[in-house]
Coordinates of N, CA and C in Angstrom, one line a residue:
X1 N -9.0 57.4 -77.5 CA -8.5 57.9 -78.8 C -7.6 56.8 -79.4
X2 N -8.2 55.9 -79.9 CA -7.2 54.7 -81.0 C -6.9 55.7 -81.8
X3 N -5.5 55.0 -82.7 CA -4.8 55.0 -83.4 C -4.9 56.8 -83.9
X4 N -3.9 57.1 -82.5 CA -3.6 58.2 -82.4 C -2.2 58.8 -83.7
X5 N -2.0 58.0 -84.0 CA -0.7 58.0 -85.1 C -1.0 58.3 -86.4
X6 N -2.5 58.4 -86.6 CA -2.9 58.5 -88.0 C -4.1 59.5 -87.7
X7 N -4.2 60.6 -88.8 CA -5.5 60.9 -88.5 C -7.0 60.9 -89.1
X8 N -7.9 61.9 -88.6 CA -9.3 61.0 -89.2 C -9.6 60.6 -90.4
X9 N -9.2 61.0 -91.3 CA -9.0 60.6 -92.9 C -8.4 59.4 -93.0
X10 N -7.0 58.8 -92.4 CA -6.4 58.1 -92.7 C -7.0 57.0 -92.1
X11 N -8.0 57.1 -90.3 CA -8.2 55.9 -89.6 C -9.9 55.7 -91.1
X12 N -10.4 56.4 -91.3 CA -11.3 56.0 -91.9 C -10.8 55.0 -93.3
X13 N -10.0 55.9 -94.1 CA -9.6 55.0 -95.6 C -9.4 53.6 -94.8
X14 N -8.6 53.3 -94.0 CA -8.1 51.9 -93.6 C -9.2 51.2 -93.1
X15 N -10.4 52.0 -92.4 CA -11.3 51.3 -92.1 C -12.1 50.4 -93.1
X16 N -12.5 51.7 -94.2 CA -13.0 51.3 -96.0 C -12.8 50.0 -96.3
X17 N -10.8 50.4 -96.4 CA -10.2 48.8 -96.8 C -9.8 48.1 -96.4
X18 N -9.9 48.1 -95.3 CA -10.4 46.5 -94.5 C -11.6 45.9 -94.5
X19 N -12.4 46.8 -94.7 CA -14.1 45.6 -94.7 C -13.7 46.1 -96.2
X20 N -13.5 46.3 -97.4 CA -12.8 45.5 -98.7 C -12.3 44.5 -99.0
X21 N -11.4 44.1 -98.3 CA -10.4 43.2 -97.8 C -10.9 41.9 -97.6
X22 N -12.2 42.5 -96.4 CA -13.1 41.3 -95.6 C -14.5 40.9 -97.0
X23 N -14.7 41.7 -97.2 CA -15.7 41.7 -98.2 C -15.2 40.7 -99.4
X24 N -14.4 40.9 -99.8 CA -13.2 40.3 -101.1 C -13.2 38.9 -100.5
X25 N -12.8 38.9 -99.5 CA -12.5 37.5 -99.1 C -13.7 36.1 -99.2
X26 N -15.3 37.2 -98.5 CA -16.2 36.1 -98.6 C -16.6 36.1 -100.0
X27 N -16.3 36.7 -101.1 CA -16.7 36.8 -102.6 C -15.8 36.0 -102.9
X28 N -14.7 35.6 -102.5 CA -13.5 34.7 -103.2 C -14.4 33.3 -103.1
X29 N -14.6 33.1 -102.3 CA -15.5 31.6 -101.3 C -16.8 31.1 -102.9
X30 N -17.5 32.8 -103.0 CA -18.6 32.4 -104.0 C -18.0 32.1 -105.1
X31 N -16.4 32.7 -105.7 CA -15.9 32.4 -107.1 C -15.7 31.1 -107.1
X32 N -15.4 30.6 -105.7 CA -14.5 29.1 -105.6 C -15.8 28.2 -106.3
X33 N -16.8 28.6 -105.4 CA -18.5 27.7 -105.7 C -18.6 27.3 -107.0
X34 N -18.5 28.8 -107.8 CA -18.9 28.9 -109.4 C -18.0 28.1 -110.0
X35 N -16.7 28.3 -109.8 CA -15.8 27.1 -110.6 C -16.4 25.6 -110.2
X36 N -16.1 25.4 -109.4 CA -16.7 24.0 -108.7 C -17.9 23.2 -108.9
X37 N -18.8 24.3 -109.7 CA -20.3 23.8 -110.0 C -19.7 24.0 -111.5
X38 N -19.3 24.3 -112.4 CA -19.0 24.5 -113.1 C -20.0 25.4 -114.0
X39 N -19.8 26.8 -113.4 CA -20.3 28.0 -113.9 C -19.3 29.1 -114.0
X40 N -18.5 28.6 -114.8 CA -17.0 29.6 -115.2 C -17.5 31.2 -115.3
X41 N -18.4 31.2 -116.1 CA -19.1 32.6 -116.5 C -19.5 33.7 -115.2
X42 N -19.8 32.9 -114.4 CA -20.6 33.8 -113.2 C -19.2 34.3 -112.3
X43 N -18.9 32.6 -112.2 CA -17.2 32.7 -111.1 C -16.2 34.5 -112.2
X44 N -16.6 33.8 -113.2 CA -15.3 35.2 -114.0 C -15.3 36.5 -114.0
X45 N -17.2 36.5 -113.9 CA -17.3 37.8 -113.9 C -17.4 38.3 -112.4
X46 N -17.7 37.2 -111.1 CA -17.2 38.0 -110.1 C -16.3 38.2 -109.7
X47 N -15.1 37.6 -110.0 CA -14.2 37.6 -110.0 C -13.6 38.9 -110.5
X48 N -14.0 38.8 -111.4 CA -13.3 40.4 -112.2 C -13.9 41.9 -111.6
X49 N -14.9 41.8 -110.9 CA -15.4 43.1 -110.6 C -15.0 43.4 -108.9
X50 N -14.6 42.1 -108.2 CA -14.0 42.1 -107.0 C -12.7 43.0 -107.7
X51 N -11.7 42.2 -108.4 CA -10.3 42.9 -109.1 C -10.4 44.5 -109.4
X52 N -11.5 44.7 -110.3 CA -11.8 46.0 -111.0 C -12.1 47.1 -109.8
X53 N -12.8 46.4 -108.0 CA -12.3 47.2 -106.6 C -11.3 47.9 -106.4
X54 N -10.1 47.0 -107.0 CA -8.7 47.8 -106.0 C -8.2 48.2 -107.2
X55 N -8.4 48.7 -108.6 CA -8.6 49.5 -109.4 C -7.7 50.6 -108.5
X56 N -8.7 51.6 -108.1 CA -8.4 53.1 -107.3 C -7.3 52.8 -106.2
X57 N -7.2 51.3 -106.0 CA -6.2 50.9 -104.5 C -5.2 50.7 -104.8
X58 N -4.9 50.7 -106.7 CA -3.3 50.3 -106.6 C -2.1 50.6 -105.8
X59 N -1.4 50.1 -106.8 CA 0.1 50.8 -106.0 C 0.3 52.1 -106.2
X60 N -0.4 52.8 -106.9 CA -0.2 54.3 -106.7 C -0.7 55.0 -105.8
X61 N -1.6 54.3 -105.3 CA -2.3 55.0 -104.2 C -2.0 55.8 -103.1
X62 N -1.8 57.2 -102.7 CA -0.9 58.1 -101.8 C -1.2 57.3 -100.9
X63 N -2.3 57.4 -100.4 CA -2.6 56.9 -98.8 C -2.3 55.5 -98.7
X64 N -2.6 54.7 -99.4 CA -1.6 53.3 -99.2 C -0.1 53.6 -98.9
X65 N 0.0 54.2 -100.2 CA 1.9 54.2 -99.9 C 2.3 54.9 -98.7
X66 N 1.5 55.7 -98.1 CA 1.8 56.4 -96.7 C 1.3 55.2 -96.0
X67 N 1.0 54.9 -95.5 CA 0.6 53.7 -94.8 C 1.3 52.6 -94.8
X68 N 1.9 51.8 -96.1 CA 1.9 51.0 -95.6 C 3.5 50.9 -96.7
X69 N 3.5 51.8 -96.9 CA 5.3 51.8 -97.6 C 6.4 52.7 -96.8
X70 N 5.8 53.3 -95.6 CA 6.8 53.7 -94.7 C 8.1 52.9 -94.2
X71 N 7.4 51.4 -94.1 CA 8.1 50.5 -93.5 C 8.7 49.4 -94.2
X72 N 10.4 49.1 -94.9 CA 10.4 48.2 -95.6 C 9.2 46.9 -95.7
X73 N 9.1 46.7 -94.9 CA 9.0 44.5 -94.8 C 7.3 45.2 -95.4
X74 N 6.7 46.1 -95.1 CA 5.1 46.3 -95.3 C 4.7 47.1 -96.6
X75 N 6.1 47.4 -96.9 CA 5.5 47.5 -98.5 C 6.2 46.8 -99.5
X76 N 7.2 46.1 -99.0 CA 7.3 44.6 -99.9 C 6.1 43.9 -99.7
X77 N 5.1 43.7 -98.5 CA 4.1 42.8 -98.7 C 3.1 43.3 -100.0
X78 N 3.0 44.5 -99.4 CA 2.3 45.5 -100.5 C 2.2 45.1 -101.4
X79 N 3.5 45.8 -102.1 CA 3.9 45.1 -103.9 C 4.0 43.4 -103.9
X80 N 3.7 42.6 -102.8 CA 4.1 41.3 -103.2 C 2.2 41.0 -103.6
X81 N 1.1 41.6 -102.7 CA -0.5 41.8 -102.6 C -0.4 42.3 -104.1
X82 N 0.0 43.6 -104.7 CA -0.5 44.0 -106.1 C -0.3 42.8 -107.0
X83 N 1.0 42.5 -106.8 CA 1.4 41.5 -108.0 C 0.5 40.2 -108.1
X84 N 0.4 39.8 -107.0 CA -0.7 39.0 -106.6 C -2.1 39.0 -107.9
X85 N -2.6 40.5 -107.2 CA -3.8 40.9 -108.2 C -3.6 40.8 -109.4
X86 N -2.3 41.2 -110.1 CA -2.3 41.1 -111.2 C -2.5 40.0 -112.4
X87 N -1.4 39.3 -111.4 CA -2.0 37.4 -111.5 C -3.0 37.2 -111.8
X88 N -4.0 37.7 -111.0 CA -5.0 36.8 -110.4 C -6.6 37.6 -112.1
X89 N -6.0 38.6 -112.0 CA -6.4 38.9 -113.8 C -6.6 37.9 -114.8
X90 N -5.5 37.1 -114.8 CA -5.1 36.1 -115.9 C -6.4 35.1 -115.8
X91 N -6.8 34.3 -114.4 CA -7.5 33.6 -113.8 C -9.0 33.2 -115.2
X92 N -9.7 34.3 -115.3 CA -10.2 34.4 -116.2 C -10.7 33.7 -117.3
X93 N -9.1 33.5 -118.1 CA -8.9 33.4 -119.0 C -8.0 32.0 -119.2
X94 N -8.0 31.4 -118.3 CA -7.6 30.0 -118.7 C -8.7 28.7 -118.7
X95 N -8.0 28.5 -119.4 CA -8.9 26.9 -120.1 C -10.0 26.5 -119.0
X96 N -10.4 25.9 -118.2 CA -10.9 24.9 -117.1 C -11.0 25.6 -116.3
X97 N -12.4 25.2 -115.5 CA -12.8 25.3 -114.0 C -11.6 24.6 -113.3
X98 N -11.3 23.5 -113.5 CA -10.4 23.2 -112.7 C -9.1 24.0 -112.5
X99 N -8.4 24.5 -113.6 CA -7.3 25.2 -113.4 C -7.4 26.6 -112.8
X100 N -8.9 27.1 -113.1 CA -9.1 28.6 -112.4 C -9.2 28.5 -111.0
X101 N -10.2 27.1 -110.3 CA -10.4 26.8 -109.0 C -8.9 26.7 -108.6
X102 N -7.8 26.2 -109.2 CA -6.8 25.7 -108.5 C -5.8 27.3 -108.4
X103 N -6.3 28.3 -109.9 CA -5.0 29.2 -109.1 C -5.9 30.2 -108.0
X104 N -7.3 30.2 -108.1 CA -7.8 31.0 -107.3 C -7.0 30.7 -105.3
X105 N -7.4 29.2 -105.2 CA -6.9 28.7 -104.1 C -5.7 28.6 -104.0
X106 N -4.9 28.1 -105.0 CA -3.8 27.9 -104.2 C -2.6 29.2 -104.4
X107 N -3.0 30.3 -104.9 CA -1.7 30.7 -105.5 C -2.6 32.3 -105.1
X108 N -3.7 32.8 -105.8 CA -4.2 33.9 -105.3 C -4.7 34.3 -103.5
X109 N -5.9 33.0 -103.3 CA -5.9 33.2 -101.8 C -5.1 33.0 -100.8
X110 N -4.3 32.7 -100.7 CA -3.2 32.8 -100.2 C -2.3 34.1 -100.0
X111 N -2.0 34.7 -100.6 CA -1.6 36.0 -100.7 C -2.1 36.9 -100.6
X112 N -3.5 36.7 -100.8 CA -5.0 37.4 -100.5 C -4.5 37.9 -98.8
X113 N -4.9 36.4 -98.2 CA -5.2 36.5 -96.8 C -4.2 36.8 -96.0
X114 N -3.0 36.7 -96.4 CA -1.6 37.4 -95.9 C -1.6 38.6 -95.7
X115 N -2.2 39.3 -97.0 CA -2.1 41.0 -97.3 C -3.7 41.3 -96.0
X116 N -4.3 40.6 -95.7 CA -5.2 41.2 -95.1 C -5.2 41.1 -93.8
X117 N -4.3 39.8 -93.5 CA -3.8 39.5 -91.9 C -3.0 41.0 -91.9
X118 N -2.1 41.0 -92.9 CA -0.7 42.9 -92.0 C -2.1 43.8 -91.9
X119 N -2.7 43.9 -92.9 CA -3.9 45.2 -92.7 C -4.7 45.6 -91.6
X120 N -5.4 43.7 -90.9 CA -5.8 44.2 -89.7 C -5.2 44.3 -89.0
X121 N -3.8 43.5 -88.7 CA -2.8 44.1 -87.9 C -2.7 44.5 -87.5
X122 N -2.2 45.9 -88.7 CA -2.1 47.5 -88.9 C -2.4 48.1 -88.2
X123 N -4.3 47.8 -88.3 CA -4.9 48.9 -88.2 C -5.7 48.8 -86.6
X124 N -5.4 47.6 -85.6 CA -5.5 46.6 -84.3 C -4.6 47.7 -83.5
X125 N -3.3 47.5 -84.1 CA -2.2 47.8 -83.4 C -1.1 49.3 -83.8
X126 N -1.9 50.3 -83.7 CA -1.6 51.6 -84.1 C -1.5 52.4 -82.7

């Protein structure tokens, strides 16, 4: 019996959003492609429908914030992951493949894969 600390509703949502998490990640890889080949249109719009995912996962979320705002330092990452997203909205809407490739990489994925390193973690070590 893993992650006796949570129960079956709770081990499942985390399961959900983690392969989200994982899923997001290898979609980030295809936005990077589209900027790089210079197909801003395709990169934007997947881009935006990955984003338009954690929609329902904001920061409002009960079961996030039970999870993962119990504990200072993991829901500072939290709100540090939304803000992130928020950002990463703008992405879209700037000038150049080159400036969208550069904040996807340097400034969204990054933060991305931080918030999804605590999550497996999390959900490893319960």
């Amino acid at each position: 019996m893993r992650h006796m600390l949570l129960d079956q509703a709770e081990q499942d949502f985390l399961k959900q959003y983690l392969g989200y998490l994982e899923t997001v990640e290898e979609g980030i890889a295809s936005v990077a492609y589209f900027y790089r080949e210079g197909l801003d249109e395709n990169g934007d719009r997947l881009l935006q429908q990955m984003l338009d995912g954690f929609t329902p996962l904001a920061e409002g979320n009960v079961t996030l914030m039970h999870l993962f705002g119990q504990k200072a330092d993991r829901g500072a990452e939290m709100d540090a992951f939304h803000e992130k997203l928020g950002e990463a909205r703008a992405i879209p809407d700037m000038d150049s493949a080159t400036w969208k490739l550069s904040a996807l990489t340097m400034d969204f994925l990054p933060g991305f894969q931080r918030w999804r390193i605590i999550v497996d973690h999390f959900y490893r070590n319960l």
